PDB file of C-alpha atoms in Angstrom:
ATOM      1  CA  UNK A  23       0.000   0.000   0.000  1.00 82.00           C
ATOM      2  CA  UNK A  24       1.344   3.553  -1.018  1.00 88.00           C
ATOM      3  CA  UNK A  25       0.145   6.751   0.743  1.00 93.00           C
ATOM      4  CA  UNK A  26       0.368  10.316  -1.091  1.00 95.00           C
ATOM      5  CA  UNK A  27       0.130  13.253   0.479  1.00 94.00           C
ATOM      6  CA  UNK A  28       0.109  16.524  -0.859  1.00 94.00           C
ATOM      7  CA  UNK A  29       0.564  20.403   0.071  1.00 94.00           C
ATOM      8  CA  UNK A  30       1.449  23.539  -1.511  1.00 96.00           C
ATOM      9  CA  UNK A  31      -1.381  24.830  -2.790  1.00 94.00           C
ATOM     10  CA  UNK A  32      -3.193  27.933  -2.591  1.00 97.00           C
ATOM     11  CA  UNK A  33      -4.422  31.158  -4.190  1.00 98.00           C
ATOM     12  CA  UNK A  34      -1.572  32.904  -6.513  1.00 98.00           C
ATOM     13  CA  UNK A  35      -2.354  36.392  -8.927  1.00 98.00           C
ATOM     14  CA  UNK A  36      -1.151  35.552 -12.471  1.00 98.00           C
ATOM     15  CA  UNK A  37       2.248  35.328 -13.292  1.00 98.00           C
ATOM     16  CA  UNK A  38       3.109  33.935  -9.747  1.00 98.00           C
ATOM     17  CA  UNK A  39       4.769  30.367  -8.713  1.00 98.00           C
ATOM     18  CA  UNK A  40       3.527  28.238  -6.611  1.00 98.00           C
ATOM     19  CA  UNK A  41       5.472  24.618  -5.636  1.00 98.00           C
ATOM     20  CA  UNK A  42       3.269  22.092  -4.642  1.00 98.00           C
ATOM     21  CA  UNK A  43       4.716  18.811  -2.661  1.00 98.00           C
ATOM     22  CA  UNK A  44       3.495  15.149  -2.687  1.00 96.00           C
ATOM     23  CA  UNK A  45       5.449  12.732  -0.614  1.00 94.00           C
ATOM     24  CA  UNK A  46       5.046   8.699  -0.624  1.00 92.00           C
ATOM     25  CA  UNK A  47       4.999   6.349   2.122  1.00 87.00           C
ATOM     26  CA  UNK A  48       4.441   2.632   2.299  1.00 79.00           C
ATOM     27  CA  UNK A  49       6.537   0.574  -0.107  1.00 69.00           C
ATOM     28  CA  UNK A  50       7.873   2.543  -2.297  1.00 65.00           C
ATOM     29  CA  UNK A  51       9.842   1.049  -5.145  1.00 72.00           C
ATOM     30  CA  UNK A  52      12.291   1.866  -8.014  1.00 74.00           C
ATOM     31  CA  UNK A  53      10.009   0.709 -10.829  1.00 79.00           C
ATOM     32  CA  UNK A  54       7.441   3.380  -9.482  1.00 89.00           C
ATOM     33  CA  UNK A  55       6.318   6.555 -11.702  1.00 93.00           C
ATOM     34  CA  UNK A  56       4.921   9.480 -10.539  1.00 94.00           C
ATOM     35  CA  UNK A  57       2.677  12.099 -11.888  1.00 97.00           C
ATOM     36  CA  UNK A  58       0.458  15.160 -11.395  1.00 98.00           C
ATOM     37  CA  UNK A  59      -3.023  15.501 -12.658  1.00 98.00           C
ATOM     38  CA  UNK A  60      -5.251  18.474 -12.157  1.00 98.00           C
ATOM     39  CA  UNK A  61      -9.044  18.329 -12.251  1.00 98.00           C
ATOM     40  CA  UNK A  62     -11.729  21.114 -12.765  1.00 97.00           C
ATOM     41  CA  UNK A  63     -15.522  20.506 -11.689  1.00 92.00           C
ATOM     42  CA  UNK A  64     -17.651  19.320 -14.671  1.00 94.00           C
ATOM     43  CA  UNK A  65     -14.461  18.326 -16.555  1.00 95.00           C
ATOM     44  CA  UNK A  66     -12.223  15.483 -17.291  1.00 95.00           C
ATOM     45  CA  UNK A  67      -8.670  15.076 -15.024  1.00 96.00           C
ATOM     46  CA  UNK A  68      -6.201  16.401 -17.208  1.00 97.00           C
ATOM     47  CA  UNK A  69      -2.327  15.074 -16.921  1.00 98.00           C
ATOM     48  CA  UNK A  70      -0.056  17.525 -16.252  1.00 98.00           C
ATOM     49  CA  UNK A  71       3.427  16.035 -15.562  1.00 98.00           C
ATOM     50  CA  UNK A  72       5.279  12.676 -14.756  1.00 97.00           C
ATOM     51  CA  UNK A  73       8.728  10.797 -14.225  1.00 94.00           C
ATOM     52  CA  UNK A  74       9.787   7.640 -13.955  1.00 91.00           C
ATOM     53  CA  UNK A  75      11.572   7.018 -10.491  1.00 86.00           C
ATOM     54  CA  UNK A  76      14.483   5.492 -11.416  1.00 82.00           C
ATOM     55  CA  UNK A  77      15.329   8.879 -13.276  1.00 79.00           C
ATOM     56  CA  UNK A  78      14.844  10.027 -16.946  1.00 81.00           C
ATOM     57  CA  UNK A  79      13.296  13.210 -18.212  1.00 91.00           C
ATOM     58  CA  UNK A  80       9.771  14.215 -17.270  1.00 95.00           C
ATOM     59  CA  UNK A  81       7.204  14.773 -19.695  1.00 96.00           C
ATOM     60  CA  UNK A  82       4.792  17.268 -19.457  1.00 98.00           C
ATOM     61  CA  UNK A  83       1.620  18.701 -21.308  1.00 98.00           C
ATOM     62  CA  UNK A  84       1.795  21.012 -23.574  1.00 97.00           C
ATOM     63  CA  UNK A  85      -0.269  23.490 -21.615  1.00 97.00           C
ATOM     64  CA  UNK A  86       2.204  23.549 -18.999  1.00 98.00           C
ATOM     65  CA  UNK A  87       5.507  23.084 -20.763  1.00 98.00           C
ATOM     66  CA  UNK A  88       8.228  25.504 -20.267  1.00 97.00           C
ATOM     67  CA  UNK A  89       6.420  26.888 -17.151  1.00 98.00           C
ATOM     68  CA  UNK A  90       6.546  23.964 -15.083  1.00 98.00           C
ATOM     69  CA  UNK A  91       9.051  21.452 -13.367  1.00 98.00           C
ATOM     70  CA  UNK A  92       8.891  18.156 -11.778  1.00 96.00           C
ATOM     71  CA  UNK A  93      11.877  17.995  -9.497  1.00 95.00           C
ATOM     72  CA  UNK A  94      12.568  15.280  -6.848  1.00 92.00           C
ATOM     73  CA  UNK A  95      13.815  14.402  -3.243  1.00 91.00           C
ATOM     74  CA  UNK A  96      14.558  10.754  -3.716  1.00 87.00           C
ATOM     75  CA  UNK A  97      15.747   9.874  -0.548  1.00 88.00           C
ATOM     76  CA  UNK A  98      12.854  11.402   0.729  1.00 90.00           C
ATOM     77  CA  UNK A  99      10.538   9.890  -0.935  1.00 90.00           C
ATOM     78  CA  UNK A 100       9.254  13.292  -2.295  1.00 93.00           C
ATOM     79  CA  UNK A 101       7.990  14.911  -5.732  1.00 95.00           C
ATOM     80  CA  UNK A 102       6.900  18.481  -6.182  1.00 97.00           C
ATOM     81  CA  UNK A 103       5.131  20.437  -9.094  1.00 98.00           C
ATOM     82  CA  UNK A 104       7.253  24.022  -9.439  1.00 98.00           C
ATOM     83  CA  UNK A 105       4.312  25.829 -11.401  1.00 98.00           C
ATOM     84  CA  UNK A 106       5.692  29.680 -12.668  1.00 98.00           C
ATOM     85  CA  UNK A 107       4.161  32.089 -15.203  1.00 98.00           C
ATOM     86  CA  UNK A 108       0.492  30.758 -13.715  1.00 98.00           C
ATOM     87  CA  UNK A 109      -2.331  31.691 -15.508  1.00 98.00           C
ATOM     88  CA  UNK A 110      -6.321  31.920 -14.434  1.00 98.00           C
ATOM     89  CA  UNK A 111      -6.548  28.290 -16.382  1.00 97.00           C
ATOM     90  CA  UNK A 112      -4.000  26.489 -14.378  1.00 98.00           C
ATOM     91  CA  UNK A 113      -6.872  26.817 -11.475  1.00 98.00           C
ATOM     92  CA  UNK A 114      -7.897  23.210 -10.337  1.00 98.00           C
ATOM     93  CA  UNK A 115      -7.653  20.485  -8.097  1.00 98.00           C
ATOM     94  CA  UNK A 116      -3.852  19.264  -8.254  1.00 98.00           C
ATOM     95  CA  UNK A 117      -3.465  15.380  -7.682  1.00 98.00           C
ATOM     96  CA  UNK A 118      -0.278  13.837  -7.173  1.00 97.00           C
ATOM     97  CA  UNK A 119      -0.367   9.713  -8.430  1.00 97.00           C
ATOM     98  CA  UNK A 120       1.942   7.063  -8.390  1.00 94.00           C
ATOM     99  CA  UNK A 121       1.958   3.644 -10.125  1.00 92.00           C
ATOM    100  CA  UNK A 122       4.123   0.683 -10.504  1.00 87.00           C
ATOM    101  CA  UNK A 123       5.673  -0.714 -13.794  1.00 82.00           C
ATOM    102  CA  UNK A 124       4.569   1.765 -15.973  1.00 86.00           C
ATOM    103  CA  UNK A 125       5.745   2.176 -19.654  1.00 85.00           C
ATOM    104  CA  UNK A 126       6.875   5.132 -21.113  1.00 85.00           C
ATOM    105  CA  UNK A 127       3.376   5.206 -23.623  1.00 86.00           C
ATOM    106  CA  UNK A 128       1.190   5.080 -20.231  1.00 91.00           C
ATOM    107  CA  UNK A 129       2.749   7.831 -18.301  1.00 93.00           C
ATOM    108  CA  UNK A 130       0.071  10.415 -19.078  1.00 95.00           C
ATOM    109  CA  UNK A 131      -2.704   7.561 -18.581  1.00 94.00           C
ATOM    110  CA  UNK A 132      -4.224   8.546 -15.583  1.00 94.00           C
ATOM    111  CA  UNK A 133      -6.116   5.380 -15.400  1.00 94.00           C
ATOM    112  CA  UNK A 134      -2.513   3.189 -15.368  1.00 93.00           C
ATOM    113  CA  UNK A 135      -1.867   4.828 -11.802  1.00 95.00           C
ATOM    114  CA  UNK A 136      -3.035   3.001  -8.984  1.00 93.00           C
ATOM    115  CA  UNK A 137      -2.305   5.493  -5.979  1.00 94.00           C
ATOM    116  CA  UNK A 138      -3.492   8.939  -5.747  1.00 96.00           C
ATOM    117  CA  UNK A 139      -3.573  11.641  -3.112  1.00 96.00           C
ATOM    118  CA  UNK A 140      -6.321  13.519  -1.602  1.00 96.00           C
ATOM    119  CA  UNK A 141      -5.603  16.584  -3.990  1.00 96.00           C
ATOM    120  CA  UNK A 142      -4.513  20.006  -3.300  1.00 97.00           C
ATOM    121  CA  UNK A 143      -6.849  23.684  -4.635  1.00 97.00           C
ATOM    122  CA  UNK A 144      -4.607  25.615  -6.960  1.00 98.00           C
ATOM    123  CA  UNK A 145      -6.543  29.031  -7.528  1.00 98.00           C
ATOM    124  CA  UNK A 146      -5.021  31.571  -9.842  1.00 98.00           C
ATOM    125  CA  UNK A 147      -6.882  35.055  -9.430  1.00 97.00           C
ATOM    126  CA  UNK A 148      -6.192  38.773  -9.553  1.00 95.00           C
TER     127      UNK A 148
END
């Protein structure tokens, strides 16, 4: 069993950063990858970013590429989401995931992640 847990969110004007944090505890393996999602009311989860644990490059949407990172604490167990240049249509519902043995095809596949977090409100408002 894996537990997530985020923080880090909040309410940001546009054209601020915010870093959001998700950290994993149970058993907790090298073949694990780890991604964000975000989520609007009345819309689909949309992926956002995601690495493979045992190192590589992220990917990333194209909505959110070259504003965002997806650095990592390994021997903390810890991801986080460095979100600059926000704009009003990054608000949602930020959820970290985390899955085991996924290929590289499936990382933005939110339905090949098994774990997810509780989420964390990212509101981006003048």
């Amino acid at each position: 069993q894996v537990r997530l847990v985020e923080s880090g969110g909040g309410l940001v004007q546009p054209g601020g950063s915010l870093r959001l944090s998700c950290t994993a505890s149970g058993h907790t393996y090298n073949s694990f990858a780890m991604a964000w999602f975000r989520q609007v009311p009345g819309k689909e989860r949309e992926f956002v970013a995601a690495m493979k644990w045992s190192g590589g490059t992220p990917v990333y949407a194209d909505s959110v590429k070259g504003r965002f990172t997806m650095p990592r604490d390994k021997p903390n167990n810890t991801v986080f989401l460095q979100m600059n240049s926000l704009k009003p249509e990054d608000t949602a519902v930020y959820y970290c995931a985390a899955g085991m043995g996924l290929i590289t095809s499936s990382l933005r596949n939110g339905a090949a992640y098994g774990y997810y977090g509780q989420g964390t409100q990212v509101t981006v408002s003048s």
